[in-house]
Coordinates of C-alpha atoms and ligand atoms in Angstrom, one line a residue:
Chain A
M28 CA 42.4 70.8 -81.5
D29 CA 43.4 66.9 -78.9
V30 CA 43.7 63.3 -80.3
G31 CA 40.6 62.7 -77.7
L32 CA 38.7 65.0 -79.7
L33 CA 38.5 63.8 -82.8
A34 CA 39.0 60.1 -81.5
V35 CA 34.9 60.2 -79.9
S36 CA 33.9 62.5 -82.6
L37 CA 35.3 59.5 -85.2
Y38 CA 33.6 56.5 -83.0
E39 CA 30.1 59.0 -83.0
G40 CA 31.1 59.5 -86.4
L41 CA 30.6 55.5 -87.6
V42 CA 27.9 54.6 -85.3
F43 CA 25.8 57.5 -85.7
G44 CA 26.7 57.1 -89.6
L45 CA 24.3 54.1 -89.5
V46 CA 20.9 56.7 -88.3
T47 CA 22.4 58.7 -91.2
I48 CA 22.1 56.7 -94.3
G49 CA 19.1 55.2 -92.9
V50 CA 17.1 59.0 -93.1
Y51 CA 18.6 59.2 -96.4
L52 CA 17.3 56.0 -97.1
T53 CA 13.6 56.9 -96.3
F54 CA 14.1 60.9 -96.7
R55 CA 16.1 60.7 -100.1
V56 CA 15.7 57.5 -101.5
L57 CA 12.4 56.6 -101.1
T58 CA 11.5 60.1 -100.5
F59 CA 9.6 59.0 -97.4
P60 CA 9.9 61.4 -94.8
D61 CA 9.8 59.0 -91.7
L62 CA 10.3 60.4 -88.2
S63 CA 9.7 56.9 -86.1
V64 CA 13.4 56.7 -86.3
D65 CA 13.0 58.5 -82.7
G66 CA 11.3 55.7 -81.8
T67 CA 13.1 52.9 -83.1
F68 CA 16.6 54.3 -82.2
P69 CA 15.6 53.7 -78.4
L70 CA 13.9 50.1 -79.7
G71 CA 16.9 49.2 -80.5
G72 CA 18.7 49.7 -77.6
A73 CA 15.8 48.5 -75.3
I74 CA 15.6 45.4 -76.8
A75 CA 19.7 45.1 -76.7
A76 CA 19.7 46.1 -73.2
V77 CA 16.9 43.5 -72.0
L78 CA 18.6 40.6 -74.0
I79 CA 22.1 41.3 -72.0
V80 CA 21.0 41.8 -68.9
S81 CA 18.5 37.9 -69.0
G82 CA 21.7 36.7 -70.0
V83 CA 21.5 36.7 -74.0
N84 CA 24.9 36.3 -75.7
P85 CA 25.9 40.3 -76.6
F86 CA 26.0 40.1 -80.3
L87 CA 22.6 38.3 -80.7
A88 CA 21.3 40.9 -78.6
T89 CA 22.4 43.0 -81.4
L90 CA 21.6 41.3 -84.3
A91 CA 18.0 40.5 -82.3
A92 CA 17.4 44.8 -81.3
F93 CA 18.3 45.3 -85.9
G94 CA 15.6 42.4 -86.1
G95 CA 13.3 45.0 -83.7
G96 CA 14.3 47.7 -86.4
L97 CA 13.6 45.8 -89.3
A98 CA 10.1 45.0 -87.8
A99 CA 9.2 48.7 -87.1
G100 CA 10.5 49.6 -89.8
L101 CA 7.9 47.8 -91.9
V102 CA 4.9 48.7 -89.7
T103 CA 5.6 52.3 -90.8
G104 CA 5.3 51.3 -94.1
L105 CA 2.6 49.2 -93.8
L106 CA 0.4 52.3 -92.4
N107 CA 1.5 54.5 -95.5
T108 CA 0.8 51.4 -98.2
K109 CA -2.1 49.5 -96.4
L110 CA -3.8 52.0 -94.7
R111 CA -2.9 54.5 -97.1
I112 CA -1.5 57.4 -94.0
S113 CA 0.2 59.9 -95.0
A114 CA 4.6 59.0 -95.1
L115 CA 4.7 61.9 -92.2
L116 CA 2.3 61.1 -90.0
S117 CA 2.7 56.9 -90.3
G118 CA 6.2 57.8 -88.8
I119 CA 4.6 60.4 -86.4
L120 CA 2.6 57.6 -85.1
M121 CA 4.8 54.6 -84.8
M122 CA 8.0 57.3 -83.0
V123 CA 4.7 57.8 -80.5
A124 CA 3.6 54.2 -80.6
L125 CA 6.8 53.3 -79.5
Y126 CA 7.9 55.3 -76.3
S127 CA 4.9 53.2 -74.6
V128 CA 6.9 49.7 -76.4
N129 CA 9.7 50.7 -75.2
L130 CA 8.9 51.1 -71.5
R131 CA 7.0 48.1 -71.6
I132 CA 10.2 46.3 -72.8
M133 CA 12.7 47.5 -70.5
G134 CA 10.0 47.5 -68.2
R135 CA 11.6 51.0 -66.4
A136 CA 12.8 54.2 -68.0
N137 CA 16.5 53.3 -67.3
I138 CA 18.5 49.5 -67.6
P139 CA 22.0 49.9 -66.6
L140 CA 24.4 47.5 -68.8
L141 CA 27.9 48.5 -66.9
R142 CA 28.2 45.7 -64.6
E143 CA 27.2 43.3 -68.1
I144 CA 29.1 42.1 -70.7
T145 CA 28.5 44.1 -74.3
S146 CA 29.6 43.0 -77.3
F147 CA 32.0 46.1 -76.9
D148 CA 33.5 44.1 -73.7
M149 CA 33.9 40.4 -75.9
V150 CA 36.1 41.8 -78.4
A151 CA 38.3 43.2 -75.7
R152 CA 38.4 40.2 -74.2
I153 CA 38.9 38.4 -77.7
L154 CA 41.3 40.5 -79.0
G155 CA 42.4 40.7 -75.6
V156 CA 43.1 44.0 -75.1
H157 CA 41.6 47.1 -73.4
N158 CA 38.0 48.5 -74.1
G159 CA 38.8 51.6 -74.9
V160 CA 37.9 54.2 -77.5
G161 CA 40.9 52.6 -79.4
L162 CA 38.6 49.6 -79.5
S163 CA 34.9 51.2 -79.2
I164 CA 36.3 52.4 -83.0
G165 CA 38.4 49.1 -84.3
F166 CA 34.8 47.5 -83.7
V167 CA 31.9 50.1 -84.8
L168 CA 34.7 50.4 -88.2
V169 CA 33.9 47.0 -89.0
V170 CA 30.0 47.0 -87.9
V171 CA 29.6 50.0 -90.8
A172 CA 31.9 48.5 -93.0
I173 CA 30.0 45.2 -92.9
F174 CA 26.6 47.5 -93.5
V175 CA 28.0 50.1 -96.1
A176 CA 29.4 46.9 -97.8
G177 CA 26.2 45.6 -98.5
L178 CA 23.9 48.5 -98.5
N179 CA 26.2 49.6 -101.7
W180 CA 26.0 46.2 -103.3
F181 CA 22.2 45.8 -102.3
L182 CA 21.7 49.2 -103.9
R183 CA 23.0 48.5 -107.1
T184 CA 20.9 45.1 -107.8
E185 CA 17.4 44.8 -109.7
V186 CA 15.6 44.9 -106.2
G187 CA 18.1 48.0 -105.0
L188 CA 17.4 49.1 -108.3
A189 CA 13.7 49.8 -108.4
L190 CA 13.3 50.6 -104.9
R191 CA 15.4 53.6 -105.7
A192 CA 13.4 54.6 -108.6
T193 CA 10.4 54.3 -106.4
G194 CA 11.5 57.3 -104.7
D195 CA 12.4 58.5 -107.6
N196 CA 9.2 58.2 -109.7
E197 CA 6.7 55.8 -108.4
Q198 CA 4.1 55.8 -111.4
M199 CA 7.0 54.5 -113.7
V200 CA 8.1 52.2 -111.2
R201 CA 4.6 50.6 -111.0
S202 CA 4.4 50.7 -115.1
L203 CA 7.9 48.9 -116.0
G204 CA 6.1 46.2 -113.9
S205 CA 7.4 46.4 -109.5
N206 CA 5.4 47.0 -106.8
T207 CA 6.5 50.3 -105.2
N208 CA 4.3 49.2 -101.7
K209 CA 6.6 46.3 -101.4
N210 CA 9.5 48.9 -102.3
V211 CA 8.7 50.9 -99.5
L212 CA 8.5 48.9 -96.8
L213 CA 11.7 47.1 -98.0
G214 CA 13.6 50.5 -97.6
C215 CA 11.7 51.7 -94.2
A216 CA 12.6 47.9 -92.9
I217 CA 16.3 47.8 -93.6
S218 CA 16.3 52.4 -92.9
N219 CA 14.7 51.7 -89.0
G220 CA 17.1 48.3 -88.8
L221 CA 20.3 50.5 -89.4
V222 CA 19.0 52.6 -86.5
A223 CA 17.6 50.3 -83.8
L224 CA 21.3 48.4 -85.2
T225 CA 22.8 51.6 -83.7
G226 CA 20.7 52.4 -80.4
A227 CA 22.0 49.1 -79.2
L228 CA 25.5 49.7 -80.0
V229 CA 25.4 52.8 -78.2
A230 CA 23.3 51.9 -75.3
Q231 CA 26.0 49.3 -75.1
N232 CA 29.0 51.6 -75.9
Q233 CA 27.7 54.3 -72.8
G234 CA 26.6 51.4 -70.8
F235 CA 23.0 51.7 -69.7
S236 CA 19.3 51.9 -72.3
D237 CA 17.4 55.1 -71.6
I238 CA 14.0 55.6 -72.9
G239 CA 14.9 59.0 -73.7
M240 CA 18.0 57.9 -75.9
G241 CA 16.5 58.5 -79.1
I242 CA 15.0 62.2 -79.5
G243 CA 16.6 64.5 -82.0
M244 CA 17.8 61.1 -83.6
I245 CA 16.1 62.2 -86.8
V246 CA 16.6 65.8 -86.5
M247 CA 20.6 65.0 -86.4
G248 CA 20.8 62.5 -89.1
L249 CA 18.9 65.1 -91.0
A250 CA 21.5 67.3 -90.1
S251 CA 24.5 65.3 -91.6
V252 CA 22.5 64.1 -94.2
I253 CA 22.7 67.6 -95.2
I254 CA 26.5 68.8 -94.2
G255 CA 27.3 65.4 -96.0
E256 CA 25.4 66.6 -98.5
G257 CA 27.0 70.1 -98.8
V258 CA 30.3 69.4 -98.3
F259 CA 30.9 66.4 -100.5
H260 CA 28.6 66.5 -103.1
P261 CA 28.7 63.0 -103.5
K262 CA 27.6 61.3 -107.0
S263 CA 27.7 57.6 -106.7
I264 CA 26.1 54.7 -104.5
T265 CA 29.0 54.8 -103.0
S266 CA 30.4 57.9 -102.8
I267 CA 26.6 59.4 -101.1
L268 CA 26.8 56.1 -98.4
L269 CA 30.6 57.6 -98.0
A270 CA 29.1 61.2 -97.1
C271 CA 26.7 60.0 -94.2
L272 CA 29.5 58.9 -93.2
G273 CA 31.2 62.2 -93.5
G274 CA 29.0 64.5 -92.6
T275 CA 28.0 62.2 -89.3
F276 CA 31.8 62.8 -88.7
L277 CA 31.9 66.5 -89.6
Y278 CA 28.7 67.3 -87.2
R279 CA 29.4 65.7 -84.1
L280 CA 33.1 67.0 -84.3
F281 CA 30.9 70.3 -84.6
L282 CA 28.9 69.5 -81.2
N283 CA 32.3 68.2 -79.6
V284 CA 34.1 71.0 -80.1
A285 CA 31.0 73.6 -79.2
L286 CA 31.1 71.2 -76.3
R287 CA 35.1 71.5 -75.3
L288 CA 34.8 75.5 -76.1
G289 CA 32.1 75.8 -73.1
M290 CA 28.5 76.2 -74.8
P291 CA 26.3 74.4 -72.7
P292 CA 24.6 71.6 -74.1
G293 CA 21.8 72.9 -73.5
D294 CA 22.1 75.0 -76.4
L295 CA 23.3 72.4 -78.6
K296 CA 20.4 71.8 -80.7
L297 CA 20.5 76.0 -80.7
V298 CA 23.6 74.9 -82.5
T299 CA 22.9 72.0 -84.8
A300 CA 19.8 74.0 -86.5
V301 CA 21.9 77.0 -87.3
L302 CA 24.7 74.6 -88.5
V303 CA 22.0 73.3 -91.1
I304 CA 20.9 76.4 -91.5
I305 CA 24.2 77.6 -92.9
V306 CA 25.0 74.7 -94.9
L307 CA 21.8 74.4 -96.5
A308 CA 21.4 78.8 -97.2
V309 CA 25.8 79.0 -98.3
P310 CA 24.9 77.8 -102.2
H311 CA 21.8 79.9 -102.3
I312 CA 23.4 82.8 -101.1
R313 CA 26.0 81.9 -103.5
K314 CA 23.8 82.2 -106.5
K315 CA 22.3 84.9 -105.3
V316 CA 25.8 86.9 -105.1
R317 CA 27.1 85.5 -108.8
G318 CA 23.3 87.1 -110.1
E319 CA 22.9 83.3 -111.0
W320 CA 18.5 82.2 -111.7
L321 CA 17.6 81.4 -108.3
P322 CA 15.0 78.7 -107.8
P323 CA 12.0 79.0 -106.2
A324 CA 11.2 77.3 -102.8
V325 CA 10.7 74.1 -102.6
R326 CA 7.6 72.9 -99.6
M327 CA 8.3 69.3 -99.7
Chain B
M26 CA -2.1 34.5 -115.3
N27 CA 0.5 36.4 -112.8
G28 CA 2.4 38.6 -114.9
Y29 CA 5.3 36.8 -116.0
R30 CA 6.4 36.8 -119.3
R31 CA 5.0 33.5 -121.5
L32 CA 6.1 31.1 -124.0
S33 CA 6.3 33.9 -126.4
E34 CA 9.3 35.6 -124.5
C35 CA 11.9 32.8 -125.0
E36 CA 14.7 32.8 -127.5
G37 CA 14.2 30.7 -130.8
I38 CA 10.5 29.9 -129.6
V39 CA 7.7 31.8 -132.1
V40 CA 4.0 31.5 -130.9
M41 CA 0.8 33.4 -131.6
K42 CA 0.7 35.4 -129.0
T43 CA -3.1 36.4 -130.0
G44 CA -5.8 34.6 -128.0
E45 CA -8.6 32.7 -130.1
N46 CA -10.1 35.0 -132.8
N47 CA -6.2 37.0 -133.6
Y48 CA -7.4 39.8 -131.4
M49 CA -4.2 40.8 -129.1
L50 CA -6.7 43.3 -127.1
Q51 CA -9.9 42.6 -126.2
L52 CA -12.4 45.3 -124.5
R53 CA -15.6 44.7 -123.2
N54 CA -18.2 46.7 -122.1
I55 CA -15.7 49.0 -120.2
S56 CA -17.3 51.9 -117.7
M57 CA -15.3 54.5 -115.6
I58 CA -17.3 56.6 -113.7
F59 CA -15.5 59.0 -111.6
A60 CA -17.1 60.1 -108.1
K61 CA -20.0 57.7 -108.2
D62 CA -22.6 59.6 -105.9
T63 CA -21.6 63.1 -105.4
V64 CA -22.3 66.0 -107.2
D65 CA -18.7 65.5 -109.0
E66 CA -19.7 62.5 -111.0
V67 CA -18.3 61.7 -114.2
T68 CA -18.6 59.4 -116.6
A69 CA -15.4 59.2 -118.7
L70 CA -16.4 55.9 -120.2
E71 CA -19.6 54.2 -121.2
N72 CA -20.1 50.9 -122.4
V73 CA -16.6 51.0 -124.9
N74 CA -16.2 47.6 -126.9
L75 CA -12.8 47.2 -128.7
D76 CA -11.0 44.0 -130.2
V77 CA -7.7 45.0 -131.5
R78 CA -5.6 42.5 -133.9
E79 CA -2.3 41.6 -133.5
Q80 CA 0.1 44.2 -134.9
D81 CA -2.8 46.8 -135.4
F82 CA -1.8 50.6 -134.7
I83 CA -4.9 52.3 -134.2
T84 CA -4.8 56.3 -133.4
I85 CA -7.1 57.2 -131.4
I86 CA -8.5 61.5 -131.7
G87 CA -11.6 63.2 -129.2
S88 CA -11.8 66.8 -127.6
N89 CA -10.8 67.7 -124.5
G90 CA -12.3 64.9 -122.1
A91 CA -13.7 62.5 -124.1
G92 CA -12.5 59.7 -122.7
K93 CA -8.6 59.0 -124.5
S94 CA -6.4 58.8 -121.3
T95 CA -8.9 57.1 -119.4
L96 CA -9.2 54.4 -121.9
L97 CA -5.2 53.9 -122.2
N98 CA -5.3 53.5 -117.9
I99 CA -7.6 50.5 -118.0
I100 CA -6.2 49.2 -120.7
A101 CA -2.9 49.9 -118.6
G102 CA -4.7 49.1 -115.1
V103 CA -4.4 51.6 -112.9
F104 CA -7.6 51.5 -112.4
P105 CA -10.4 48.8 -113.2
P106 CA -13.5 49.2 -115.2
E107 CA -16.7 49.5 -113.4
K108 CA -18.0 46.1 -113.0
G109 CA -19.4 44.0 -116.0
G110 CA -16.7 45.5 -118.0
S111 CA -13.3 42.2 -118.9
I112 CA -10.1 43.0 -120.6
I113 CA -8.3 40.4 -122.3
I114 CA -4.8 40.9 -123.6
A115 CA -3.2 37.8 -125.7
G116 CA -6.0 35.6 -124.6
D117 CA -5.4 36.0 -121.0
D118 CA -8.5 38.0 -119.0
V119 CA -6.0 40.3 -117.2
T120 CA -9.1 42.7 -115.9
N121 CA -8.3 42.4 -111.8
L122 CA -4.2 42.3 -112.4
E123 CA -2.6 45.1 -110.4
E124 CA -0.6 47.6 -112.5
H125 CA 2.3 46.8 -111.5
K126 CA 2.1 43.0 -112.6
R127 CA 0.0 44.5 -116.0
A128 CA 3.5 46.0 -117.2
A129 CA 4.4 42.8 -118.6
Y130 CA 1.8 42.9 -121.1
V131 CA 1.9 47.2 -121.5
G132 CA 4.1 49.7 -122.8
R133 CA 3.1 53.0 -122.3
V134 CA 4.8 56.5 -123.1
W135 CA 3.1 59.8 -121.5
Q136 CA 2.5 62.8 -123.3
Q137 CA 5.1 64.1 -119.9
P138 CA 8.6 63.0 -120.6
E139 CA 9.1 63.4 -117.4
V140 CA 6.2 60.5 -116.2
G141 CA 7.7 57.9 -118.6
T142 CA 11.8 58.4 -116.4
A143 CA 13.0 58.6 -113.9
G144 CA 15.0 61.6 -113.0
K145 CA 17.5 61.2 -111.2
L146 CA 18.9 58.1 -112.3
N147 CA 21.3 57.8 -115.2
L148 CA 20.9 56.0 -118.6
E149 CA 22.0 52.3 -118.4
E150 CA 19.8 52.6 -114.9
N151 CA 16.5 53.6 -116.2
L152 CA 17.1 51.0 -119.3
S153 CA 17.6 48.5 -116.9
L154 CA 14.7 48.8 -114.8
A155 CA 12.4 49.0 -118.1
L156 CA 14.2 45.5 -119.6
L157 CA 13.3 43.8 -116.5
R158 CA 9.6 44.4 -116.8
G159 CA 7.5 41.8 -116.4
K160 CA 10.7 40.0 -114.9
P161 CA 11.0 39.2 -111.6
R162 CA 13.6 41.3 -109.8
K163 CA 15.9 39.4 -108.3
L164 CA 19.3 40.0 -105.9
E165 CA 21.8 40.3 -108.8
M166 CA 23.9 43.5 -110.5
A167 CA 20.9 45.3 -112.5
I168 CA 23.8 46.3 -115.1
N169 CA 26.1 44.0 -116.3
K170 CA 28.4 44.3 -119.7
K171 CA 26.2 42.1 -121.7
R172 CA 23.0 44.4 -120.7
R173 CA 25.1 47.9 -121.3
Q174 CA 25.5 45.9 -124.7
I175 CA 22.0 45.8 -125.7
F176 CA 21.4 48.9 -124.5
R177 CA 24.6 50.8 -126.5
D178 CA 22.6 48.8 -129.8
A179 CA 19.4 50.0 -128.7
L180 CA 20.5 53.4 -128.1
S181 CA 22.5 54.0 -131.2
M182 CA 18.9 53.0 -133.2
L183 CA 17.7 56.1 -132.5
E184 CA 20.1 58.0 -133.8
L185 CA 20.4 60.5 -131.2
G186 CA 23.6 59.6 -129.7
L187 CA 22.7 58.4 -126.9
E188 CA 24.5 55.1 -127.1
N189 CA 27.5 57.4 -125.5
R190 CA 26.5 58.6 -122.2
L191 CA 24.9 55.7 -120.7
S192 CA 26.2 57.4 -117.2
T193 CA 24.7 60.2 -118.3
P194 CA 22.0 61.4 -115.6
I195 CA 18.1 61.7 -116.6
G196 CA 17.3 65.2 -115.7
T197 CA 20.1 66.8 -117.7
L198 CA 18.9 65.3 -121.2
S199 CA 16.6 67.9 -122.8
G200 CA 12.5 66.6 -123.4
G201 CA 12.7 65.0 -126.8
Q202 CA 15.6 63.0 -125.4
R203 CA 14.1 62.2 -122.6
Q204 CA 11.0 61.0 -124.6
A205 CA 13.2 59.1 -127.2
L206 CA 14.2 57.0 -124.6
A207 CA 10.7 56.3 -122.6
L208 CA 9.4 55.2 -125.8
L209 CA 12.4 52.8 -125.5
M210 CA 12.2 51.9 -122.2
A211 CA 8.0 50.8 -122.7
T212 CA 9.3 49.1 -126.1
I213 CA 12.7 47.1 -125.8
S214 CA 11.1 44.2 -123.8
K215 CA 8.5 43.9 -126.4
P216 CA 5.4 44.2 -124.6
D217 CA 2.2 43.1 -126.1
I218 CA 0.8 46.4 -126.3
L219 CA 2.0 50.0 -126.8
L220 CA 0.7 52.7 -125.3
L221 CA 1.1 56.2 -126.9
D222 CA -0.6 58.9 -125.1
E223 CA 0.1 63.0 -127.2
H224 CA 3.3 61.6 -126.1
I225 CA 4.7 64.1 -128.6
A226 CA 2.4 67.1 -127.5
T227 CA 4.7 68.5 -125.7
L228 CA 7.6 68.6 -128.0
D229 CA 8.7 71.2 -130.2
P230 CA 7.7 70.7 -134.3
K231 CA 10.8 69.5 -135.2
T232 CA 11.6 67.1 -132.0
A233 CA 8.2 66.1 -131.8
Q234 CA 8.9 64.9 -135.8
T235 CA 11.8 62.9 -135.3
V236 CA 10.0 60.6 -131.9
L237 CA 7.0 60.4 -133.8
R238 CA 9.3 58.5 -137.0
L239 CA 11.4 56.7 -134.6
S240 CA 7.8 55.4 -132.9
D241 CA 6.8 54.4 -136.0
M242 CA 10.0 53.0 -137.0
I243 CA 9.9 51.0 -133.5
I244 CA 6.3 49.9 -134.3
R245 CA 6.9 48.5 -137.5
R246 CA 10.1 46.6 -136.8
E247 CA 8.5 45.1 -133.2
R248 CA 5.5 44.7 -134.9
M249 CA 3.5 45.9 -131.7
T250 CA 0.1 46.2 -132.1
T251 CA -0.3 50.0 -130.7
I252 CA -3.0 52.6 -129.4
M253 CA -1.5 56.1 -130.3
V254 CA -3.4 59.5 -129.0
T255 CA -3.3 62.4 -130.6
H256 CA -4.8 66.2 -131.3
N257 CA -3.1 66.3 -134.5
M258 CA -5.5 65.2 -137.4
E259 CA -3.1 64.4 -139.8
I260 CA -0.6 62.2 -137.6
A261 CA -4.1 60.2 -136.8
L262 CA -4.7 60.0 -140.3
H263 CA -0.8 59.3 -141.8
Y264 CA -0.2 57.2 -139.0
G265 CA -1.5 53.8 -138.5
N266 CA -4.3 51.4 -140.2
R267 CA -7.1 52.1 -137.8
L268 CA -8.5 55.1 -136.6
V269 CA -10.6 55.6 -133.5
M270 CA -12.7 58.5 -132.9
M271 CA -13.9 58.9 -128.9
H272 CA -16.4 61.4 -127.9
K273 CA -18.2 61.7 -124.7
G274 CA -16.4 58.2 -123.1
R275 CA -17.8 56.6 -126.3
I276 CA -16.8 55.7 -129.5
V277 CA -18.5 57.4 -132.5
V278 CA -16.0 56.3 -135.4
D279 CA -14.0 53.4 -135.7
M280 CA -12.6 53.5 -139.0
G281 CA -10.5 50.3 -141.0
E282 CA -7.2 51.1 -143.6
A283 CA -9.2 51.4 -146.5
E284 CA -11.6 53.9 -145.1
K285 CA -9.0 55.4 -143.8
E286 CA -6.6 56.0 -146.9
A287 CA -10.1 57.7 -148.8
L288 CA -10.3 60.0 -145.8
T289 CA -9.0 63.8 -145.9
I290 CA -8.1 66.1 -143.4
G291 CA -11.4 68.4 -144.0
D292 CA -13.8 65.0 -143.4
L293 CA -12.0 64.2 -140.5
V294 CA -11.8 67.8 -139.3
A295 CA -15.7 67.9 -139.9
A296 CA -16.5 64.5 -138.4
F297 CA -15.1 66.2 -135.2
E298 CA -16.9 69.2 -135.3
Q299 CA -20.2 67.9 -135.7
A300 CA -19.1 65.2 -132.9
A301 CA -17.9 68.4 -130.6
G302 CA -20.7 70.2 -131.8
E303 CA -23.3 67.8 -131.0
Q304 CA -25.1 68.6 -134.4
F305 CA -27.0 65.0 -134.5
N306 CA -28.9 63.0 -132.1
D307 CA -27.3 59.2 -132.9
D308 CA -24.0 58.1 -131.4
S309 CA -22.4 58.1 -134.3
V310 CA -20.6 60.4 -136.8
L311 CA -22.0 60.2 -140.0
L312 CA -18.7 60.8 -142.2
S313 CA -19.5 62.5 -146.0
Q314 CA -17.4 60.4 -148.1
H315 CA -16.3 62.6 -151.6
Ligands
ATP421 N1 -8.6 60.5 -112.0 C1 -9.4 61.6 -112.2 N2 -10.1 61.8 -111.2 C2 -11.6 62.4 -111.6 N3 -12.2 62.2 -112.6 C3 -11.1 62.1 -113.9 C4 -10.3 61.3 -113.7 N4 -9.3 61.1 -114.6 C5 -10.0 61.5 -115.8 N5 -11.3 62.2 -115.2 C6 -12.0 62.7 -115.8 O1 -12.4 61.7 -117.2 C7 -13.2 62.7 -117.8 C8 -12.2 62.1 -119.4 O2 -10.9 62.3 -118.8 P1 -9.8 62.3 -119.7 O3 -8.2 62.6 -119.4 O4 -9.9 60.9 -119.9 O5 -9.9 62.7 -121.5 P2 -9.0 63.1 -122.3 O6 -9.9 62.7 -123.6 O7 -7.9 62.2 -122.5 O8 -8.5 64.4 -122.7 P3 -7.6 65.0 -123.0 O9 -7.4 65.4 -124.6 O10 -8.1 66.6 -122.5 O11 -6.5 64.1 -122.5 C9 -13.2 64.2 -117.7 O12 -14.4 64.6 -117.7 C10 -11.9 64.2 -116.4 O13 -12.1 65.0 -116.2
MG422 MG1 -5.6 63.0 -122.4

């Protein structure tokens, strides 16, 4: 396996790791299956691209994309908590609505950024180094480290603990005096903020923002969560966050190797599905072989 | 009045928590109709009035569907009563206070240990959530050294050896241990009222006895005003200083300590059967006093 393949997988593992953490927050922590991710990822790309093209500082543009994601997540949460629309449907509605919103923001389906100064260019210029994959990894590593450290702290605070408990036992959390609706809103906002932030970074790194760049993002995030859990068996909050990054890296590495081996890109979705099935099925089959007790199938 | 703690919470200050007349809880004209104006309409509570004094320990009995759980739900703010009803706790009118704000006043333990505890979190995380009942939650570490010590002290009082297992996930505890923890969580921040809804019903007889004994100990020590629902007549007679029997959404028996002491289980069962069998015309059940 060559270094280039590892480097690209490392970059992707880090940057998409934020999407995975976002998906983890909603699906696992809040038990709120939020599908709006497929819309908030290109939302981040759209906001960043439009602002950068119009001359805004690329760091500010990236921050604005994060803000846009926070707002979109808030709306998804409001649909659920205020209008009592199911979590699944709230996410789907947002995903669909955001497609039009993103088109409106961009004004067209694709905005090239190759001629613009992106955050990556800025960092390269400040450090006086060549803008290559090494720099991409370094910059993204810093961003990811900041957010992972922030979440690692936040989830242990009084507010963060109440948020975590909300997904576990909502009735109990209410009876102990925490507003569970607010906790859900906060969790959805943070999750989609992270996703939009990634969209902004990815758009700048690849040199364009595209209306279709969010397709399959939720599946990718879920696959990474499942791989991270299956491989690393995380227990503490820190290890969970790191397992999200690790799972994303392994997933990306797997895809990149498959591509390198000549797999047509169109087959990658099938590969993803098979990979998730394997990771989920292995523990079950292992138990079956050992003759252990098998829990009934879960439907959520 | 918001849901946050009052003066009585401040260290070193002892104030009378009750409102006028020393009532910790007053229920006025409480009715509850489910599925109103449909064929499934159920009147779960009908014009219930109840005055609970500070440090009262009331046991409630009544057949299935009598409205006991609904009454506790109304006190806890899960849903509001029908128009015209009011709920006053420690002098504050809390009728329209949402459940999470009402939590400052009311601690609760349910029948299933899974309801009162968060299974994916560990012991100290659960207790930390409970310690902050009725206080604003801040961006500060939920668990610190000082709190750990509070948790250890509180847990060692249960004498279940849980004080050395602060980082054990709740999901791995036994039902009895979990219910003892739920009890601790309901009381650790000393709410004005403790509601116990058949909280030992799913435990094996020995564990049930242990949890009941712990409940009684905590209630006495913290001088908690308590309402306990049970289907066990012996427990209803033996514990508390007041006994209430509910039937079809109404309170049909309400007796104090002296009356209760004179009563035998036989009397109580007879009264219960009379209520259940509806061998009477008026609302109150006649208790034969030997
Ligand atoms: N959420 C609800 N929706 C509709 N009906 C309800 C609801 N909760 C309770 N009821 C109805 O209200 C009545 C009283 O129920 P409640 O649970 O208060 O009885 P209970 O005295 O606690 O009985 P048990 O001893 O079986 O626990 C029942 O007829 C029940 O079907
Ligand atoms: Mg009940």
